PDB file of C-alpha atoms in Angstrom:
ATOM      1  CA  UNK A  34     109.364  87.949  88.262  1.00 80.00           C
ATOM      2  CA  UNK A  35     107.104  87.858  91.247  1.00 86.00           C
ATOM      3  CA  UNK A  36     105.839  91.088  92.751  1.00 94.00           C
ATOM      4  CA  UNK A  37     103.913  91.880  95.902  1.00 97.00           C
ATOM      5  CA  UNK A  38     101.807  95.024  96.145  1.00 97.00           C
ATOM      6  CA  UNK A  39     100.386  96.639  99.246  1.00 98.00           C
ATOM      7  CA  UNK A  40      98.313  99.609  98.149  1.00 97.00           C
ATOM      8  CA  UNK A  41      97.649 101.017 101.613  1.00 97.00           C
ATOM      9  CA  UNK A  42     100.714 102.830 103.006  1.00 97.00           C
ATOM     10  CA  UNK A  43      98.844 103.664 106.211  1.00 98.00           C
ATOM     11  CA  UNK A  44      95.700 102.468 107.924  1.00 98.00           C
ATOM     12  CA  UNK A  45      93.983 103.395 111.152  1.00 98.00           C
ATOM     13  CA  UNK A  46      91.514 101.471 113.291  1.00 98.00           C
ATOM     14  CA  UNK A  47      89.725 102.069 116.545  1.00 98.00           C
ATOM     15  CA  UNK A  48      90.519  99.765 119.410  1.00 98.00           C
ATOM     16  CA  UNK A  49      88.202  96.707 119.425  1.00 98.00           C
ATOM     17  CA  UNK A  50      87.214  97.297 115.799  1.00 98.00           C
ATOM     18  CA  UNK A  51      88.103  95.252 112.721  1.00 98.00           C
ATOM     19  CA  UNK A  52      90.515  96.277 109.986  1.00 98.00           C
ATOM     20  CA  UNK A  53      91.505  94.653 106.696  1.00 98.00           C
ATOM     21  CA  UNK A  54      94.907  95.110 105.089  1.00 98.00           C
ATOM     22  CA  UNK A  55      95.177  94.470 101.355  1.00 98.00           C
ATOM     23  CA  UNK A  56      97.826  92.592  99.425  1.00 98.00           C
ATOM     24  CA  UNK A  57      98.006  91.484  95.814  1.00 98.00           C
ATOM     25  CA  UNK A  58     100.747  89.553  94.117  1.00 98.00           C
ATOM     26  CA  UNK A  59     101.765  88.446  90.701  1.00 97.00           C
ATOM     27  CA  UNK A  60     103.222  85.052  89.864  1.00 96.00           C
ATOM     28  CA  UNK A  61     103.023  82.338  87.249  1.00 94.00           C
ATOM     29  CA  UNK A  62     103.725  79.635  89.812  1.00 94.00           C
ATOM     30  CA  UNK A  63     100.969  77.420  91.156  1.00 92.00           C
ATOM     31  CA  UNK A  64     102.641  76.224  94.338  1.00 93.00           C
ATOM     32  CA  UNK A  65     103.817  78.882  96.783  1.00 95.00           C
ATOM     33  CA  UNK A  66     103.404  80.336 100.251  1.00 95.00           C
ATOM     34  CA  UNK A  67     102.060  83.678 101.395  1.00 97.00           C
ATOM     35  CA  UNK A  68     102.769  85.362 104.688  1.00 97.00           C
ATOM     36  CA  UNK A  69     101.870  88.356 106.781  1.00 98.00           C
ATOM     37  CA  UNK A  70     104.624  89.653 109.014  1.00 98.00           C
ATOM     38  CA  UNK A  71     104.345  92.265 111.728  1.00 98.00           C
ATOM     39  CA  UNK A  72     107.204  94.651 112.461  1.00 97.00           C
ATOM     40  CA  UNK A  73     106.641  96.661 115.650  1.00 96.00           C
ATOM     41  CA  UNK A  74     108.826  99.631 116.627  1.00 94.00           C
ATOM     42  CA  UNK A  75     111.430  97.178 117.964  1.00 94.00           C
ATOM     43  CA  UNK A  76     111.833  96.145 114.303  1.00 95.00           C
ATOM     44  CA  UNK A  77     111.761  92.424 115.150  1.00 96.00           C
ATOM     45  CA  UNK A  78     109.944  90.625 112.338  1.00 96.00           C
ATOM     46  CA  UNK A  79     107.095  88.521 113.708  1.00 96.00           C
ATOM     47  CA  UNK A  80     105.192  85.976 111.657  1.00 95.00           C
ATOM     48  CA  UNK A  81     101.472  86.667 111.957  1.00 97.00           C
ATOM     49  CA  UNK A  82      99.980  84.099 109.624  1.00 97.00           C
ATOM     50  CA  UNK A  83     100.866  81.933 106.639  1.00 95.00           C
ATOM     51  CA  UNK A  84      98.923  80.360 103.813  1.00 96.00           C
ATOM     52  CA  UNK A  85      99.885  77.516 101.503  1.00 94.00           C
ATOM     53  CA  UNK A  86      98.583  78.173  98.004  1.00 95.00           C
ATOM     54  CA  UNK A  87      97.346  74.615  97.560  1.00 93.00           C
ATOM     55  CA  UNK A  88      95.018  74.959 100.517  1.00 92.00           C
ATOM     56  CA  UNK A  89      91.637  76.422  99.697  1.00 88.00           C
ATOM     57  CA  UNK A  90      90.753  77.026 103.322  1.00 94.00           C
ATOM     58  CA  UNK A  91      91.710  80.450 104.609  1.00 97.00           C
ATOM     59  CA  UNK A  92      94.247  80.447 107.434  1.00 96.00           C
ATOM     60  CA  UNK A  93      93.217  81.715 110.871  1.00 97.00           C
ATOM     61  CA  UNK A  94      95.275  82.502 113.949  1.00 95.00           C
ATOM     62  CA  UNK A  95      93.168  83.766 116.827  1.00 96.00           C
ATOM     63  CA  UNK A  96      92.142  87.347 115.920  1.00 98.00           C
ATOM     64  CA  UNK A  97      93.985  87.221 112.601  1.00 98.00           C
ATOM     65  CA  UNK A  98      92.533  85.696 109.466  1.00 98.00           C
ATOM     66  CA  UNK A  99      93.184  85.920 105.766  1.00 98.00           C
ATOM     67  CA  UNK A 100      91.038  86.074 102.678  1.00 98.00           C
ATOM     68  CA  UNK A 101      93.017  84.162 100.069  1.00 97.00           C
ATOM     69  CA  UNK A 102      91.703  84.472  96.531  1.00 97.00           C
ATOM     70  CA  UNK A 103      94.107  82.481  94.365  1.00 96.00           C
ATOM     71  CA  UNK A 104      92.547  83.290  91.018  1.00 95.00           C
ATOM     72  CA  UNK A 105      92.536  86.991  91.811  1.00 96.00           C
ATOM     73  CA  UNK A 106      96.017  86.748  93.372  1.00 97.00           C
ATOM     74  CA  UNK A 107      94.764  88.513  96.460  1.00 97.00           C
ATOM     75  CA  UNK A 108      95.746  87.875 100.075  1.00 98.00           C
ATOM     76  CA  UNK A 109      94.193  90.261 102.589  1.00 98.00           C
ATOM     77  CA  UNK A 110      94.643  90.208 106.350  1.00 98.00           C
ATOM     78  CA  UNK A 111      91.750  90.820 108.721  1.00 98.00           C
ATOM     79  CA  UNK A 112      92.465  91.821 112.284  1.00 98.00           C
ATOM     80  CA  UNK A 113      89.464  91.491 114.580  1.00 98.00           C
ATOM     81  CA  UNK A 114      89.032  93.120 117.988  1.00 98.00           C
ATOM     82  CA  UNK A 115      92.055  95.341 117.346  1.00 98.00           C
ATOM     83  CA  UNK A 116      94.337  95.963 120.287  1.00 98.00           C
ATOM     84  CA  UNK A 117      96.844  98.716 120.972  1.00 97.00           C
ATOM     85  CA  UNK A 118      99.616  96.155 120.631  1.00 97.00           C
ATOM     86  CA  UNK A 119      98.593  95.497 117.044  1.00 98.00           C
ATOM     87  CA  UNK A 120     100.006  98.874 116.022  1.00 98.00           C
ATOM     88  CA  UNK A 121     102.943  98.118 113.736  1.00 98.00           C
ATOM     89  CA  UNK A 122     104.129  97.895 110.157  1.00 98.00           C
ATOM     90  CA  UNK A 123     102.620  94.903 108.389  1.00 98.00           C
ATOM     91  CA  UNK A 124     104.348  93.269 105.445  1.00 98.00           C
ATOM     92  CA  UNK A 125     102.818  90.830 103.009  1.00 98.00           C
ATOM     93  CA  UNK A 126     105.338  88.357 101.584  1.00 97.00           C
ATOM     94  CA  UNK A 127     105.526  85.715  98.850  1.00 96.00           C
ATOM     95  CA  UNK A 128     107.708  82.606  98.825  1.00 94.00           C
ATOM     96  CA  UNK A 129     107.937  80.596  95.640  1.00 92.00           C
ATOM     97  CA  UNK A 130     110.283  78.288  93.835  1.00 90.00           C
ATOM     98  CA  UNK A 131     113.311  80.543  94.345  1.00 89.00           C
ATOM     99  CA  UNK A 132     113.007  80.033  98.123  1.00 88.00           C
ATOM    100  CA  UNK A 133     113.413  83.792  98.560  1.00 92.00           C
ATOM    101  CA  UNK A 134     110.896  85.900 100.431  1.00 94.00           C
ATOM    102  CA  UNK A 135     109.577  88.817  98.402  1.00 95.00           C
ATOM    103  CA  UNK A 136     108.081  91.540 100.545  1.00 97.00           C
ATOM    104  CA  UNK A 137     105.505  94.183  99.789  1.00 97.00           C
ATOM    105  CA  UNK A 138     106.119  97.806 100.696  1.00 97.00           C
ATOM    106  CA  UNK A 139     104.244  97.534 103.968  1.00 97.00           C
ATOM    107  CA  UNK A 140     101.198  99.052 105.636  1.00 98.00           C
ATOM    108  CA  UNK A 141     101.617 101.099 108.794  1.00 98.00           C
ATOM    109  CA  UNK A 142      98.716 100.337 111.101  1.00 98.00           C
ATOM    110  CA  UNK A 143      97.740 102.754 113.841  1.00 98.00           C
ATOM    111  CA  UNK A 144      95.318 101.704 116.576  1.00 98.00           C
ATOM    112  CA  UNK A 145      93.343 104.520 118.181  1.00 97.00           C
ATOM    113  CA  UNK A 146      92.274 104.092 121.814  1.00 96.00           C
TER     114      UNK A 146
ATOM    115  CA  UNK B 721     109.803  78.639 118.337  1.00 71.00           C
ATOM    116  CA  UNK B 722     113.284  78.810 116.923  1.00 87.00           C
ATOM    117  CA  UNK B 723     115.468  81.694 118.045  1.00 93.00           C
ATOM    118  CA  UNK B 724     117.887  83.701 115.950  1.00 96.00           C
ATOM    119  CA  UNK B 725     120.213  86.266 117.483  1.00 97.00           C
ATOM    120  CA  UNK B 726     122.240  89.062 115.957  1.00 98.00           C
ATOM    121  CA  UNK B 727     125.258  90.810 117.359  1.00 97.00           C
ATOM    122  CA  UNK B 728     125.756  93.659 117.767  1.00 98.00           C
ATOM    123  CA  UNK B 729     122.286  95.178 117.912  1.00 97.00           C
ATOM    124  CA  UNK B 730     123.696  98.611 117.220  1.00 97.00           C
ATOM    125  CA  UNK B 731     127.090  99.702 115.910  1.00 97.00           C
ATOM    126  CA  UNK B 732     128.652 103.000 115.000  1.00 97.00           C
ATOM    127  CA  UNK B 733     131.797 103.017 112.910  1.00 96.00           C
ATOM    128  CA  UNK B 734     133.937 105.544 111.117  1.00 97.00           C
ATOM    129  CA  UNK B 735     133.924 105.870 107.381  1.00 97.00           C
ATOM    130  CA  UNK B 736     136.525 103.605 105.784  1.00 97.00           C
ATOM    131  CA  UNK B 737     136.524 100.969 108.511  1.00 97.00           C
ATOM    132  CA  UNK B 738     134.984  97.502 108.370  1.00 97.00           C
ATOM    133  CA  UNK B 739     132.324  96.099 110.639  1.00 98.00           C
ATOM    134  CA  UNK B 740     131.201  92.524 111.187  1.00 97.00           C
ATOM    135  CA  UNK B 741     127.655  91.482 112.073  1.00 98.00           C
ATOM    136  CA  UNK B 742     126.956  88.002 113.414  1.00 97.00           C
ATOM    137  CA  UNK B 743     123.785  85.983 112.962  1.00 96.00           C
ATOM    138  CA  UNK B 744     123.319  82.876 115.080  1.00 96.00           C
ATOM    139  CA  UNK B 745     120.623  80.231 115.190  1.00 94.00           C
ATOM    140  CA  UNK B 746     120.491  79.356 118.880  1.00 94.00           C
ATOM    141  CA  UNK B 747     118.430  76.194 119.025  1.00 90.00           C
ATOM    142  CA  UNK B 748     118.497  74.699 115.548  1.00 88.00           C
ATOM    143  CA  UNK B 749     120.900  74.100 112.699  1.00 90.00           C
ATOM    144  CA  UNK B 750     120.310  76.473 109.829  1.00 89.00           C
ATOM    145  CA  UNK B 751     121.356  75.190 106.443  1.00 88.00           C
ATOM    146  CA  UNK B 752     120.386  78.492 104.866  1.00 92.00           C
ATOM    147  CA  UNK B 753     120.658  82.061 106.093  1.00 94.00           C
ATOM    148  CA  UNK B 754     119.443  85.214 104.435  1.00 95.00           C
ATOM    149  CA  UNK B 755     120.657  88.780 104.833  1.00 97.00           C
ATOM    150  CA  UNK B 756     118.307  91.713 104.326  1.00 97.00           C
ATOM    151  CA  UNK B 757     118.739  95.438 104.355  1.00 97.00           C
ATOM    152  CA  UNK B 758     116.005  97.819 105.433  1.00 96.00           C
ATOM    153  CA  UNK B 759     116.076 101.576 105.020  1.00 92.00           C
ATOM    154  CA  UNK B 760     113.846 103.746 107.252  1.00 89.00           C
ATOM    155  CA  UNK B 761     110.155 103.322 106.495  1.00 88.00           C
ATOM    156  CA  UNK B 762     110.916 100.915 103.667  1.00 93.00           C
ATOM    157  CA  UNK B 763     110.570  97.224 103.092  1.00 95.00           C
ATOM    158  CA  UNK B 764     113.145  94.479 103.492  1.00 96.00           C
ATOM    159  CA  UNK B 765     115.395  93.963 100.503  1.00 96.00           C
ATOM    160  CA  UNK B 766     117.198  90.657 100.177  1.00 96.00           C
ATOM    161  CA  UNK B 767     120.947  91.127  99.845  1.00 97.00           C
ATOM    162  CA  UNK B 768     122.200  87.565  99.711  1.00 96.00           C
ATOM    163  CA  UNK B 769     121.520  83.938 100.508  1.00 94.00           C
ATOM    164  CA  UNK B 770     124.141  81.808 102.197  1.00 91.00           C
ATOM    165  CA  UNK B 771     124.237  78.054 102.508  1.00 88.00           C
ATOM    166  CA  UNK B 772     126.500  76.412 105.042  1.00 84.00           C
ATOM    167  CA  UNK B 773     129.862  75.551 103.560  1.00 82.00           C
ATOM    168  CA  UNK B 774     129.361  77.253 100.223  1.00 85.00           C
ATOM    169  CA  UNK B 775     129.712  80.727  98.774  1.00 88.00           C
ATOM    170  CA  UNK B 776     126.901  83.182  99.230  1.00 93.00           C
ATOM    171  CA  UNK B 777     124.596  84.062  96.353  1.00 94.00           C
ATOM    172  CA  UNK B 778     124.161  87.808  96.018  1.00 96.00           C
ATOM    173  CA  UNK B 779     121.167  89.627  94.627  1.00 96.00           C
ATOM    174  CA  UNK B 780     121.573  91.841  91.617  1.00 95.00           C
ATOM    175  CA  UNK B 781     123.089  95.186  92.517  1.00 95.00           C
ATOM    176  CA  UNK B 782     124.677  94.031  95.763  1.00 96.00           C
ATOM    177  CA  UNK B 783     128.467  94.354  95.769  1.00 94.00           C
ATOM    178  CA  UNK B 784     129.869  91.044  96.939  1.00 93.00           C
ATOM    179  CA  UNK B 785     133.295  92.559  97.620  1.00 94.00           C
ATOM    180  CA  UNK B 786     131.757  95.148  99.887  1.00 96.00           C
ATOM    181  CA  UNK B 787     129.340  92.897 101.746  1.00 97.00           C
ATOM    182  CA  UNK B 788     131.282  89.770 102.629  1.00 96.00           C
ATOM    183  CA  UNK B 789     129.147  86.902 103.831  1.00 95.00           C
ATOM    184  CA  UNK B 790     130.489  83.799 105.499  1.00 91.00           C
ATOM    185  CA  UNK B 791     128.417  80.824 106.624  1.00 89.00           C
ATOM    186  CA  UNK B 792     131.076  78.668 108.210  1.00 83.00           C
ATOM    187  CA  UNK B 793     128.831  76.567 110.430  1.00 90.00           C
ATOM    188  CA  UNK B 794     125.219  75.493 110.721  1.00 90.00           C
ATOM    189  CA  UNK B 795     124.630  78.033 113.480  1.00 93.00           C
ATOM    190  CA  UNK B 796     126.611  81.085 112.403  1.00 94.00           C
ATOM    191  CA  UNK B 797     126.666  83.430 109.456  1.00 94.00           C
ATOM    192  CA  UNK B 798     128.533  86.717 109.357  1.00 95.00           C
ATOM    193  CA  UNK B 799     128.123  89.833 107.255  1.00 97.00           C
ATOM    194  CA  UNK B 800     131.147  92.090 107.006  1.00 97.00           C
ATOM    195  CA  UNK B 801     130.662  95.560 105.600  1.00 97.00           C
ATOM    196  CA  UNK B 802     134.068  96.527 104.241  1.00 97.00           C
ATOM    197  CA  UNK B 803     135.285 100.101 103.862  1.00 97.00           C
ATOM    198  CA  UNK B 804     131.990 101.385 105.167  1.00 97.00           C
ATOM    199  CA  UNK B 805     130.600 104.694 103.985  1.00 96.00           C
ATOM    200  CA  UNK B 806     127.699 106.777 105.322  1.00 96.00           C
ATOM    201  CA  UNK B 807     125.415 105.437 102.586  1.00 95.00           C
ATOM    202  CA  UNK B 808     125.884 101.952 104.080  1.00 96.00           C
ATOM    203  CA  UNK B 809     124.085 103.139 107.202  1.00 97.00           C
ATOM    204  CA  UNK B 810     120.993 100.987 107.453  1.00 97.00           C
ATOM    205  CA  UNK B 811     119.209  98.284 109.404  1.00 97.00           C
ATOM    206  CA  UNK B 812     120.501  94.802 108.600  1.00 98.00           C
ATOM    207  CA  UNK B 813     118.357  91.764 109.339  1.00 98.00           C
ATOM    208  CA  UNK B 814     119.211  88.099 109.016  1.00 97.00           C
ATOM    209  CA  UNK B 815     116.913  85.122 108.870  1.00 96.00           C
ATOM    210  CA  UNK B 816     117.661  81.432 109.170  1.00 94.00           C
ATOM    211  CA  UNK B 817     115.973  78.350 107.818  1.00 90.00           C
ATOM    212  CA  UNK B 818     116.330  74.645 107.346  1.00 82.00           C
ATOM    213  CA  UNK B 819     116.443  74.007 103.624  1.00 69.00           C
ATOM    214  CA  UNK B 820     113.797  71.296 103.614  1.00 69.00           C
ATOM    215  CA  UNK B 821     111.556  73.630 105.623  1.00 72.00           C
ATOM    216  CA  UNK B 822     112.465  76.784 103.728  1.00 69.00           C
ATOM    217  CA  UNK B 823     108.971  78.142 104.254  1.00 76.00           C
ATOM    218  CA  UNK B 824     109.810  78.569 107.920  1.00 83.00           C
ATOM    219  CA  UNK B 825     112.262  81.445 108.165  1.00 90.00           C
ATOM    220  CA  UNK B 826     113.201  82.763 111.572  1.00 94.00           C
ATOM    221  CA  UNK B 827     114.287  86.363 111.812  1.00 96.00           C
ATOM    222  CA  UNK B 828     116.954  87.915 113.960  1.00 97.00           C
ATOM    223  CA  UNK B 829     116.261  91.188 115.802  1.00 97.00           C
ATOM    224  CA  UNK B 830     118.358  93.227 113.390  1.00 97.00           C
ATOM    225  CA  UNK B 831     121.478  95.371 113.606  1.00 98.00           C
ATOM    226  CA  UNK B 832     121.454  99.111 113.196  1.00 97.00           C
ATOM    227  CA  UNK B 833     124.632 100.310 111.470  1.00 98.00           C
ATOM    228  CA  UNK B 834     125.575 103.967 111.527  1.00 97.00           C
ATOM    229  CA  UNK B 835     128.641 105.074 109.586  1.00 97.00           C
ATOM    230  CA  UNK B 836     129.989 108.501 110.506  1.00 96.00           C
TER     231      UNK B 836
END
C-alpha cells in the first residue's frame, strides 16, 4: 500500500524568506501524480502544485517549486519570498492507480512578520 | 477553475437524528465524487468514492449503513449521516472529478458537523 510521510509537523519562516517542506512516499508504481495542497484556516483545500511522475522536470508555480527525486521517493516543496498569506497547513498527496488521493499528515507553516 | 459547493457549511444536530450534506459541482459534470473526513489538526481520510449512477465504494472501517452516499446525478452527491452520535462530529469534505481527468480533483469548502 502507498504511504505518504511528512516528517515536519510544524515549520516557521520569516516573511520574505524561503522555506522547504519535506515529503516522502512509498509506492511500487511507476506512473503516478504528486501534489501539494494548502489548507488555510478557512479549511478550503487549495491545490498549490502538482507533478507527474513521468516528468523529470520539477514543477514550478510562481513562488512555489518542488524538488522531485523519483528514485529517492522524495517530493519537497520550496516556498520562496514567503508571505503572511502562505501561513496554512500544507498536505503532500499521492495519486496512483487506485485513483484515490493519499494524504500525508500535514505540516503547519507559520510565517513571522 | 471548476467550483464545488457544499451545503450546509455548518450543522448542529441532536444525537440520534440524521443529517444530509450535499456536494455539488457547479460548472462541470463530475463522474466521480469523493467524501473525506477530517478531525481537528489531522489529515483528510477518504471515506468513500461514488460514481454517478452506481453504488458508492467505502473504505475499510467506514460503516456504509451509517454513512449513506448517493450520487444520483453528474452534479450532485449527498452524504447522509444516520443516527448521528457525538463521535461523528467532524469536518466533512467532498471533492469532484471527471473520471478521465481523475488527477484533477476539485474540493468543496467542507461541512462542519457537530452532534450534541
